[in-house]
Amino acid sequence: MARRVGIYTRISRDDEGEALGVARQQQDCERLADLRSWQAVKVYEDNDVSAFKRNVVREEFELMLKDLRAGLIDGIVAYDLDRLARQPRDLERLIEIYDERPRLEFATVTNDINIGTPDGRTMARIMVAFANKSSHDASRRIQRKHLELAQQGKDSGGPAPYGWQKDDRTKVDPEAAKAIREAQREILAGVRIGTIRTRWQEQGLGNPRAGTKRMAHHHVEHILTNPRLVGYRTYHGEILYGEDGQPVRGEWEPINTLDEWEAVCAAIAERKQKHPGKMLARKYLLSGIARCGLCKTKIRGQVNQKWQPGSKAARFTYQCSVVNGGCGKVGRVGDPVDKLIAQLVLEEQRARAAVTEVPFDQRWPKDAELEQVNEDIAQLVEAERSKQITVATLLQLLPAKERERDELKLERARFYKEQKQAEAKGEARNMTVDEFLALPVERQQEIVLHSLSAVIIHPAGRGRRKFDPSLIEPVWR
Ligand SMILES: [Zn+2]
């Protein structure tokens, strides 16, 4: 039986072409595993973290150690020792496991070191010790330089982030910017990042260089929430503030207005809070919305095993199921139900829109208040600098003001988020049923839940073949 190995990849914050770097590391590792006739069973991918910074938890690295210890994998393939362990501490923890389980495999793409052997361990320790020192020195030097440039609003080097032109990072790439804005509108309308990721992958969007198969979830999230979109300069992933307390502005063209960007960030943050961890993809429009007419249990969609593309059999059914605590007596072919509900909901939303048109271009009413707080903060900082007040006084007064500012900013983000969400949902009313059914399922569900709280599917009796719309009862909100 082939030995089962895990592949470890890592990209540091300074490599801008993120997903691409990881994809290449992974490919090279897979090739190496192939050469040794090992089976690569799992990929551990840490991102945006610097292995030589202390106190940074590399979640996937930790998971890999656990799997290794538990015997889920029989070894590791990494791109190089640097990526795997720059801290001697990490290397020692790894070696400890190789001690416990002597037959483990080990390989890196760039050097021929095997920490499974005593010689290999000595070599690895020396290499990591040197790398650790030089990266500290180098990092201090480079950091100072980077910070200097960042404070001037200068762009960092490297390949252009998605959204800007490849040969000129200061200019917006109109196609990419359009894709970003469209995805952001979808996010506000309730579409999951995973859905956008799948679509982008199919369309070859989202990555500045073509040919990369895989795009990580967080990579897509980063593209859609990057402070760079509003022209903010970041430093180590954080928005950089100038001496005046204002965010440093970069020298490139922005893609979003501040309220657009804040709305998207707020929507994603809120959804994370509501749904920690992975959400189950809902495959059918009325899963969890439809209820059984007999027992009132929630009904889910079920794929029809006999269905094949082109066949006349039903693609899926809504079925009351004993497994989910239902009576199991009510079921209906899925597609006509979806179509009927789509029709009814779109009609209802058109009718309602005619009565109450929401104004979408309203400004947040507290702009002046926020500006005042920002000014207060700037004055306090200035007062300390010119020795009118002491540092102690400044630190006494500042936190309250900062809290006030942060609360106002949060409020502003929520305001625009709700406005944009209403706007994005409002678009539904001009859709045809077919256009509606072509949307991602979670977007369809958002629209449906806007009008309906449930759909009751009444029993159809035995032997009845034709779909009877009168047995489908929408429950309006
Ligand atoms: Zn039932």
Short mmCIF file of C-alpha atoms and ligand atoms in Angstrom, two decimals:
data_model
loop_
_atom_site.label_atom_id
_atom_site.label_comp_id
_atom_site.label_asym_id
_atom_site.label_seq_id
_atom_site.Cartn_x
_atom_site.Cartn_y
_atom_site.Cartn_z
CA MET A 1 0.00 0.00 0.00
CA ALA A 2 1.31 3.43 -0.89
CA ARG A 3 2.43 5.62 1.99
CA ARG A 4 -0.04 8.40 2.67
CA VAL A 5 1.56 11.81 2.98
CA GLY A 6 0.37 15.34 3.71
CA ILE A 7 1.51 18.30 1.66
CA TYR A 8 2.39 21.50 3.48
CA THR A 9 2.33 24.88 1.74
CA ARG A 10 2.66 28.36 3.13
CA ILE A 11 2.72 31.81 1.69
CA SER A 12 3.89 34.85 3.57
CA ARG A 13 2.20 38.22 3.63
CA ASP A 14 4.83 39.75 1.47
CA ASP A 15 4.21 37.51 -1.52
CA GLU A 16 1.37 39.30 -3.17
CA GLY A 17 0.43 36.78 -5.82
CA GLU A 18 -0.86 34.63 -2.95
CA ALA A 19 -2.96 31.81 -4.37
CA LEU A 20 -0.62 31.38 -7.28
CA GLY A 21 2.37 30.81 -5.05
CA VAL A 22 0.53 28.20 -3.04
CA ALA A 23 -0.73 26.45 -6.15
CA ARG A 24 2.80 26.14 -7.49
CA GLN A 25 4.19 24.90 -4.21
CA GLN A 26 1.45 22.32 -4.11
CA GLN A 27 2.07 21.13 -7.67
CA ASP A 28 5.77 20.72 -7.05
CA CYS A 29 5.10 18.83 -3.83
CA GLU A 30 2.60 16.55 -5.55
CA ARG A 31 5.10 15.78 -8.25
CA LEU A 32 7.72 14.90 -5.66
CA ALA A 33 5.30 12.65 -3.80
CA ASP A 34 4.54 10.94 -7.11
CA LEU A 35 8.23 10.35 -7.77
CA ARG A 36 8.57 8.61 -4.42
CA SER A 37 5.38 6.60 -5.06
CA TRP A 38 3.67 8.20 -2.10
CA GLN A 39 0.02 9.07 -2.10
CA ALA A 40 -0.70 12.72 -1.31
CA VAL A 41 -3.90 12.53 0.74
CA LYS A 42 -4.21 15.97 2.26
CA VAL A 43 -3.00 19.51 1.69
CA TYR A 44 -2.26 21.79 4.61
CA GLU A 45 -2.21 25.39 3.55
CA ASP A 46 -1.26 28.27 5.82
CA ASN A 47 -1.65 31.75 4.50
CA ASP A 48 -0.77 35.31 5.27
CA VAL A 49 1.45 34.37 8.12
CA SER A 50 5.13 34.70 8.60
CA ALA A 51 6.70 31.59 10.09
CA PHE A 52 9.49 33.57 11.67
CA LYS A 53 7.18 35.87 13.57
CA ARG A 54 6.74 34.49 17.03
CA ASN A 55 3.30 33.91 18.53
CA VAL A 56 1.68 33.41 15.18
CA VAL A 57 -0.45 30.29 15.24
CA ARG A 58 -0.31 28.39 12.00
CA GLU A 59 -3.55 26.49 12.19
CA GLU A 60 -2.89 24.07 9.36
CA PHE A 61 0.61 23.39 10.58
CA GLU A 62 -0.81 22.50 13.98
CA LEU A 63 -3.45 20.31 12.38
CA MET A 64 -0.76 18.55 10.37
CA LEU A 65 1.26 17.79 13.51
CA LYS A 66 -1.86 16.34 15.07
CA ASP A 67 -2.65 14.19 12.02
CA LEU A 68 0.93 13.04 11.88
CA ARG A 69 0.91 12.04 15.52
CA ALA A 70 -2.47 10.32 15.16
CA GLY A 71 -1.21 8.29 12.22
CA LEU A 72 -3.67 9.80 9.72
CA ILE A 73 -0.70 10.57 7.49
CA ASP A 74 2.62 8.76 7.22
CA GLY A 75 4.77 11.74 6.38
CA ILE A 76 5.14 15.24 5.01
CA VAL A 77 6.15 16.81 1.74
CA ALA A 78 6.88 20.53 1.94
CA TYR A 79 8.22 22.99 -0.59
CA ASP A 80 11.21 23.91 1.52
CA LEU A 81 12.37 23.82 5.11
CA ASP A 82 11.86 27.57 5.45
CA ARG A 83 8.18 27.32 4.79
CA LEU A 84 7.75 24.36 7.05
CA ALA A 85 9.65 25.56 10.10
CA ARG A 86 11.56 28.76 10.44
CA GLN A 87 11.40 28.66 14.21
CA PRO A 88 13.70 26.10 15.84
CA ARG A 89 10.81 25.46 18.23
CA ASP A 90 8.57 24.27 15.39
CA LEU A 91 11.31 22.06 13.99
CA GLU A 92 11.86 20.42 17.37
CA ARG A 93 8.17 19.64 17.72
CA LEU A 94 8.24 18.03 14.33
CA ILE A 95 11.37 16.01 15.11
CA GLU A 96 9.75 14.80 18.32
CA ILE A 97 6.96 13.20 16.32
CA TYR A 98 9.46 11.62 13.93
CA ASP A 99 11.11 10.18 17.03
CA GLU A 100 7.85 8.71 18.24
CA ARG A 101 6.99 7.22 14.88
CA PRO A 102 10.31 6.11 13.31
CA ARG A 103 8.98 5.05 9.93
CA LEU A 104 7.60 8.44 8.88
CA GLU A 105 8.46 9.87 5.47
CA PHE A 106 9.87 13.33 4.85
CA ALA A 107 10.85 15.32 1.78
CA THR A 108 11.17 18.88 0.58
CA VAL A 109 11.26 20.06 -3.02
CA THR A 110 14.24 22.39 -2.70
CA ASN A 111 16.68 20.39 -0.59
CA ASP A 112 17.53 16.81 0.08
CA ILE A 113 17.06 16.74 3.82
CA ASN A 114 15.33 13.97 5.69
CA ILE A 115 14.56 14.73 9.31
CA GLY A 116 13.80 11.05 9.72
CA THR A 117 17.60 10.45 9.95
CA PRO A 118 20.08 11.79 12.57
CA ASP A 119 22.22 13.50 9.92
CA GLY A 120 19.19 15.08 8.35
CA ARG A 121 18.12 16.44 11.71
CA THR A 122 21.48 18.06 12.39
CA MET A 123 21.42 19.64 8.96
CA ALA A 124 17.86 20.85 9.40
CA ARG A 125 18.65 22.36 12.81
CA ILE A 126 21.56 24.30 11.40
CA MET A 127 19.57 25.53 8.46
CA VAL A 128 16.65 26.63 10.57
CA ALA A 129 18.92 28.36 13.08
CA PHE A 130 20.56 30.37 10.30
CA ALA A 131 17.35 31.13 8.53
CA ASN A 132 15.87 32.26 11.80
CA LYS A 133 18.64 34.71 12.47
CA SER A 134 18.92 36.09 8.99
CA SER A 135 15.21 36.45 8.64
CA HIS A 136 15.14 38.48 11.84
CA ASP A 137 17.84 40.80 10.55
CA ALA A 138 16.39 40.93 7.08
CA SER A 139 12.90 41.39 8.37
CA ARG A 140 13.90 44.36 10.50
CA ARG A 141 15.63 46.02 7.57
CA ILE A 142 12.90 45.26 5.11
CA GLN A 143 10.18 46.22 7.53
CA ARG A 144 11.64 49.65 8.09
CA LYS A 145 11.86 50.21 4.36
CA HIS A 146 8.35 48.92 3.76
CA LEU A 147 6.85 51.05 6.49
CA GLU A 148 8.57 54.12 5.11
CA LEU A 149 7.16 53.52 1.65
CA ALA A 150 3.75 52.64 3.03
CA GLN A 151 3.54 55.83 5.03
CA GLN A 152 4.12 57.79 1.86
CA GLY A 153 1.20 55.94 0.29
CA LYS A 154 3.60 54.19 -2.08
CA ASP A 155 2.41 50.92 -3.48
CA SER A 156 4.19 47.72 -2.57
CA GLY A 157 5.89 45.82 -5.37
CA GLY A 158 5.07 42.47 -6.85
CA PRO A 159 2.34 41.32 -9.19
CA ALA A 160 -0.76 43.47 -9.37
CA PRO A 161 -3.59 42.42 -7.06
CA TYR A 162 -6.75 41.33 -8.84
CA GLY A 163 -8.65 44.44 -9.94
CA TRP A 164 -5.66 46.39 -11.21
CA GLN A 165 -3.72 46.25 -14.44
CA LYS A 166 -0.84 43.81 -14.68
CA ASP A 167 1.62 46.24 -16.14
CA ASP A 168 0.52 49.18 -14.02
CA ARG A 169 -0.73 48.54 -10.50
CA THR A 170 -2.02 52.09 -10.15
CA LYS A 171 -4.60 51.68 -12.93
CA VAL A 172 -7.86 49.83 -12.55
CA ASP A 173 -8.45 46.83 -14.80
CA PRO A 174 -12.04 47.57 -15.92
CA GLU A 175 -13.01 43.92 -16.51
CA ALA A 176 -11.72 42.74 -13.15
CA ALA A 177 -13.20 45.73 -11.34
CA LYS A 178 -16.56 44.92 -12.87
CA ALA A 179 -16.31 41.31 -11.69
CA ILE A 180 -15.41 42.46 -8.19
CA ARG A 181 -18.30 44.91 -7.99
CA GLU A 182 -20.71 42.32 -9.30
CA ALA A 183 -19.55 39.76 -6.73
CA GLN A 184 -19.87 42.35 -3.99
CA ARG A 185 -23.45 43.04 -5.00
CA GLU A 186 -24.10 39.31 -4.85
CA ILE A 187 -22.61 39.11 -1.35
CA LEU A 188 -24.98 41.86 -0.24
CA ALA A 189 -27.84 39.95 -1.80
CA GLY A 190 -27.00 36.87 0.28
CA VAL A 191 -24.74 34.84 -2.03
CA ARG A 192 -22.01 32.87 -0.27
CA ILE A 193 -18.34 33.45 -0.99
CA GLY A 194 -18.02 29.77 -1.90
CA THR A 195 -20.53 30.22 -4.71
CA ILE A 196 -18.63 33.19 -6.10
CA ARG A 197 -15.40 31.25 -5.83
CA THR A 198 -16.85 28.37 -7.86
CA ARG A 199 -18.19 30.72 -10.52
CA TRP A 200 -14.94 32.68 -10.71
CA GLN A 201 -12.99 29.50 -11.10
CA GLU A 202 -15.19 28.42 -13.96
CA GLN A 203 -14.87 31.80 -15.63
CA GLY A 204 -11.17 32.17 -14.94
CA LEU A 205 -11.73 35.30 -12.84
CA GLY A 206 -10.21 36.37 -9.59
CA ASN A 207 -6.59 35.56 -10.23
CA PRO A 208 -4.22 37.91 -11.99
CA ARG A 209 -2.52 35.03 -13.72
CA ALA A 210 -4.46 32.41 -15.60
CA GLY A 211 -3.85 28.71 -15.36
CA THR A 212 -4.29 28.34 -11.60
CA LYS A 213 -6.91 25.76 -10.89
CA ARG A 214 -7.60 26.34 -7.27
CA MET A 215 -8.50 29.51 -5.45
CA ALA A 216 -8.79 29.55 -1.70
CA HIS A 217 -11.91 30.79 0.04
CA HIS A 218 -10.01 33.43 1.99
CA HIS A 219 -8.38 34.59 -1.22
CA VAL A 220 -11.76 35.47 -2.71
CA GLU A 221 -12.82 37.07 0.55
CA HIS A 222 -9.64 39.13 0.52
CA ILE A 223 -10.25 40.33 -3.03
CA LEU A 224 -13.75 41.52 -2.10
CA THR A 225 -12.81 43.23 1.17
CA ASN A 226 -9.29 44.47 0.49
CA PRO A 227 -8.87 48.02 1.91
CA ARG A 228 -6.97 48.74 -1.29
CA LEU A 229 -10.36 48.85 -3.02
CA VAL A 230 -11.02 52.24 -1.44
CA GLY A 231 -7.45 53.39 -1.85
CA TYR A 232 -6.34 52.63 1.71
CA ARG A 233 -2.75 51.62 2.14
CA THR A 234 -2.27 48.56 4.29
CA TYR A 235 0.77 47.45 6.16
CA HIS A 236 0.97 43.83 7.24
CA GLY A 237 -2.68 43.45 6.45
CA GLU A 238 -3.80 46.35 8.62
CA ILE A 239 -4.98 49.73 7.45
CA LEU A 240 -2.17 52.18 8.01
CA TYR A 241 -2.99 55.46 9.73
CA GLY A 242 -1.02 58.65 9.20
CA GLU A 243 -0.02 61.13 11.86
CA ASP A 244 -3.27 62.99 11.34
CA GLY A 245 -5.21 59.88 12.39
CA GLN A 246 -6.56 59.41 8.88
CA PRO A 247 -5.92 56.28 6.81
CA VAL A 248 -2.96 56.67 4.49
CA ARG A 249 -4.15 56.88 0.89
CA GLY A 250 -2.33 54.95 -1.78
CA GLU A 251 -1.34 56.28 -5.15
CA TRP A 252 -3.65 54.02 -7.12
CA GLU A 253 -7.18 54.30 -8.49
CA PRO A 254 -9.82 52.98 -6.09
CA ILE A 255 -12.51 50.54 -7.19
CA ASN A 256 -15.09 51.11 -4.43
CA THR A 257 -16.51 54.12 -2.67
CA LEU A 258 -16.09 54.02 1.08
CA ASP A 259 -19.72 53.17 1.75
CA GLU A 260 -19.76 50.37 -0.85
CA TRP A 261 -16.67 48.79 0.67
CA GLU A 262 -17.83 49.15 4.26
CA ALA A 263 -21.19 47.62 3.39
CA VAL A 264 -19.53 44.51 1.94
CA CYS A 265 -17.13 44.13 4.86
CA ALA A 266 -20.01 44.46 7.33
CA ALA A 267 -22.11 41.90 5.46
CA ILE A 268 -19.30 39.33 5.42
CA ALA A 269 -18.38 39.94 9.06
CA GLU A 270 -21.99 39.59 10.16
CA ARG A 271 -22.50 36.39 8.25
CA LYS A 272 -19.39 34.91 9.82
CA GLN A 273 -20.79 35.71 13.23
CA LYS A 274 -24.11 34.14 12.39
CA HIS A 275 -22.68 31.07 10.74
CA PRO A 276 -19.35 30.20 12.29
CA GLY A 277 -17.60 27.43 10.47
CA LYS A 278 -18.70 26.02 7.19
CA MET A 279 -22.28 26.41 6.12
CA LEU A 280 -23.88 23.53 4.38
CA ALA A 281 -24.60 24.36 0.80
CA ARG A 282 -28.32 24.30 0.18
CA LYS A 283 -28.94 22.68 -3.13
CA TYR A 284 -32.65 23.22 -3.58
CA LEU A 285 -34.62 26.44 -3.48
CA LEU A 286 -37.23 25.38 -0.93
CA SER A 287 -35.08 23.17 1.29
CA GLY A 288 -35.96 24.26 4.81
CA ILE A 289 -38.65 26.62 3.51
CA ALA A 290 -41.17 24.03 2.33
CA ARG A 291 -43.25 22.21 4.95
CA CYS A 292 -45.35 19.07 4.82
CA GLY A 293 -49.09 19.73 4.58
CA LEU A 294 -49.84 16.80 6.87
CA CYS A 295 -47.28 16.94 9.68
CA LYS A 296 -45.88 20.50 9.07
CA THR A 297 -42.29 19.23 9.28
CA LYS A 298 -39.67 21.01 7.18
CA ILE A 299 -39.21 19.33 3.83
CA ARG A 300 -35.92 19.04 1.97
CA GLY A 301 -35.13 18.48 -1.64
CA GLN A 302 -33.91 15.03 -2.61
CA VAL A 303 -32.09 14.14 -5.76
CA ASN A 304 -33.90 11.57 -7.88
CA GLN A 305 -31.53 8.65 -8.40
CA LYS A 306 -33.13 7.76 -11.72
CA TRP A 307 -32.56 11.17 -13.21
CA GLN A 308 -29.95 11.69 -15.92
CA PRO A 309 -29.28 14.73 -18.07
CA GLY A 310 -31.78 14.67 -20.93
CA SER A 311 -34.07 12.09 -19.34
CA LYS A 312 -37.72 12.76 -18.65
CA ALA A 313 -37.59 11.67 -15.03
CA ALA A 314 -37.91 14.34 -12.34
CA ARG A 315 -34.60 15.94 -11.43
CA PHE A 316 -35.47 16.09 -7.74
CA THR A 317 -38.42 15.95 -5.37
CA TYR A 318 -39.46 17.68 -2.21
CA GLN A 319 -40.08 14.87 0.19
CA CYS A 320 -41.37 14.73 3.76
CA SER A 321 -38.94 12.36 5.35
CA VAL A 322 -39.16 10.11 8.39
CA VAL A 323 -35.43 10.61 8.85
CA ASN A 324 -36.04 14.29 9.56
CA GLY A 325 -38.87 13.54 11.96
CA GLY A 326 -41.69 13.84 9.42
CA CYS A 327 -44.56 11.56 8.43
CA GLY A 328 -42.97 10.60 5.13
CA LYS A 329 -46.30 10.74 3.34
CA VAL A 330 -46.03 13.89 1.24
CA GLY A 331 -43.77 14.47 -1.72
CA ARG A 332 -43.81 16.47 -4.93
CA VAL A 333 -41.73 16.73 -8.07
CA GLY A 334 -39.40 19.69 -7.44
CA ASP A 335 -39.06 21.78 -10.59
CA PRO A 336 -42.73 22.80 -11.07
CA VAL A 337 -42.93 23.80 -7.40
CA ASP A 338 -39.85 26.04 -7.73
CA LYS A 339 -41.20 27.58 -10.89
CA LEU A 340 -44.58 28.31 -9.35
CA ILE A 341 -43.05 29.88 -6.24
CA ALA A 342 -40.66 31.97 -8.34
CA GLN A 343 -43.58 33.29 -10.35
CA LEU A 344 -45.66 34.16 -7.29
CA VAL A 345 -42.80 35.81 -5.43
CA LEU A 346 -41.65 37.92 -8.36
CA GLU A 347 -45.22 39.08 -8.96
CA GLU A 348 -45.68 39.95 -5.33
CA GLN A 349 -42.44 41.91 -5.22
CA ARG A 350 -43.31 43.84 -8.36
CA ALA A 351 -46.67 44.75 -6.89
CA ARG A 352 -45.13 45.82 -3.60
CA ALA A 353 -42.38 47.85 -5.26
CA ALA A 354 -45.00 49.87 -7.11
CA VAL A 355 -46.41 50.97 -3.74
CA THR A 356 -43.26 51.57 -1.71
CA GLU A 357 -40.19 52.69 -3.59
CA VAL A 358 -37.21 52.76 -1.21
CA PRO A 359 -34.79 55.63 -1.73
CA PHE A 360 -31.36 54.12 -2.32
CA ASP A 361 -29.26 57.24 -2.54
CA GLN A 362 -29.82 58.55 0.97
CA ARG A 363 -26.67 59.60 2.80
CA TRP A 364 -25.90 58.48 6.30
CA PRO A 365 -27.15 61.35 8.49
CA LYS A 366 -24.24 61.40 10.95
CA ASP A 367 -21.31 62.25 8.68
CA ALA A 368 -20.76 65.57 10.46
CA GLU A 369 -20.75 63.91 13.86
CA LEU A 370 -18.08 61.43 12.81
CA GLU A 371 -16.01 64.20 11.30
CA GLN A 372 -16.20 66.11 14.59
CA VAL A 373 -14.97 63.09 16.55
CA ASN A 374 -12.09 62.62 14.14
CA GLU A 375 -11.18 66.26 14.54
CA ASP A 376 -11.30 65.96 18.34
CA ILE A 377 -8.91 63.05 18.16
CA ALA A 378 -6.52 64.90 15.88
CA GLN A 379 -6.60 67.92 18.21
CA LEU A 380 -5.89 65.80 21.26
CA VAL A 381 -2.92 64.18 19.56
CA GLU A 382 -1.68 67.56 18.40
CA ALA A 383 -2.10 69.05 21.90
CA GLU A 384 0.13 66.36 23.33
CA ARG A 385 2.69 66.85 20.61
CA SER A 386 2.90 70.58 21.27
CA LYS A 387 3.13 69.84 25.02
CA GLN A 388 -0.18 71.48 25.92
CA ILE A 389 -1.22 68.28 27.63
CA THR A 390 0.76 65.33 28.98
CA VAL A 391 0.82 61.85 27.51
CA ALA A 392 -1.04 60.65 30.60
CA THR A 393 -3.86 63.08 29.95
CA LEU A 394 -3.94 62.15 26.30
CA LEU A 395 -4.25 58.49 27.14
CA GLN A 396 -7.01 59.26 29.57
CA LEU A 397 -9.07 61.14 27.01
CA LEU A 398 -8.27 59.22 23.85
CA PRO A 399 -9.91 55.81 24.42
CA ALA A 400 -13.40 57.21 24.89
CA LYS A 401 -13.08 59.27 21.72
CA GLU A 402 -11.73 56.32 19.81
CA ARG A 403 -14.59 54.16 20.98
CA GLU A 404 -17.03 56.83 19.87
CA ARG A 405 -15.36 56.94 16.47
CA ASP A 406 -15.39 53.16 16.05
CA GLU A 407 -19.04 52.93 17.02
CA LEU A 408 -19.98 55.62 14.54
CA LYS A 409 -18.02 53.90 11.80
CA LEU A 410 -19.73 50.62 12.55
CA GLU A 411 -23.08 52.36 12.43
CA ARG A 412 -22.19 53.90 9.08
CA ALA A 413 -21.16 50.51 7.70
CA ARG A 414 -24.44 48.97 8.85
CA PHE A 415 -26.45 51.83 7.37
CA TYR A 416 -24.92 51.44 3.93
CA LYS A 417 -24.98 47.67 4.16
CA GLU A 418 -28.72 47.68 4.72
CA GLN A 419 -29.24 50.20 1.98
CA LYS A 420 -27.15 48.24 -0.51
CA GLN A 421 -28.77 45.00 0.52
CA ALA A 422 -32.23 46.46 -0.11
CA GLU A 423 -30.95 47.72 -3.45
CA ALA A 424 -29.51 44.37 -4.46
CA LYS A 425 -32.68 42.57 -3.50
CA GLY A 426 -34.80 45.16 -5.25
CA GLU A 427 -33.30 44.09 -8.56
CA ALA A 428 -35.30 40.89 -8.33
CA ARG A 429 -38.50 42.55 -9.30
CA ASN A 430 -37.44 43.13 -12.89
CA MET A 431 -36.40 39.53 -13.46
CA THR A 432 -38.12 36.87 -15.48
CA VAL A 433 -38.74 33.50 -13.86
CA ASP A 434 -35.95 31.96 -15.93
CA GLU A 435 -33.50 34.67 -14.94
CA PHE A 436 -34.49 34.12 -11.34
CA LEU A 437 -33.98 30.36 -11.54
CA ALA A 438 -30.52 30.91 -13.04
CA LEU A 439 -29.34 32.76 -9.90
CA PRO A 440 -27.30 30.98 -7.22
CA VAL A 441 -29.69 29.06 -4.97
CA GLU A 442 -28.94 31.05 -1.83
CA ARG A 443 -29.71 34.27 -3.69
CA GLN A 444 -33.02 32.78 -4.83
CA GLN A 445 -33.75 31.83 -1.24
CA GLU A 446 -33.04 35.34 0.02
CA ILE A 447 -35.50 36.73 -2.48
CA VAL A 448 -38.14 34.14 -1.65
CA LEU A 449 -37.74 34.67 2.10
CA HIS A 450 -38.27 38.36 1.52
CA SER A 451 -41.88 37.58 0.60
CA LEU A 452 -42.63 34.18 2.10
CA SER A 453 -42.08 32.61 5.48
CA ALA A 454 -42.91 29.10 4.28
CA VAL A 455 -44.44 27.03 1.52
CA ILE A 456 -46.85 24.29 2.50
CA ILE A 457 -47.04 21.28 0.23
CA HIS A 458 -50.37 19.52 0.61
CA PRO A 459 -50.82 15.80 -0.07
CA ALA A 460 -51.82 15.03 -3.64
CA GLY A 461 -53.54 11.70 -3.15
CA ARG A 462 -52.56 8.47 -4.76
CA GLY A 463 -51.95 7.97 -8.42
CA ARG A 464 -52.27 11.61 -9.37
CA ARG A 465 -49.75 12.51 -11.97
CA LYS A 466 -50.35 16.07 -13.06
CA PHE A 467 -48.89 18.88 -11.04
CA ASP A 468 -51.65 20.78 -9.23
CA PRO A 469 -50.61 24.32 -8.22
CA SER A 470 -53.56 24.67 -5.86
CA LEU A 471 -51.91 22.13 -3.55
CA ILE A 472 -48.90 24.39 -3.08
CA GLU A 473 -49.72 27.01 -0.47
CA PRO A 474 -47.40 30.00 -0.05
CA VAL A 475 -47.39 31.58 3.42
CA TRP A 476 -46.83 35.29 2.89
CA ARG A 477 -44.96 37.42 5.36
ZN ZN B 1 -45.21 14.96 6.65
#
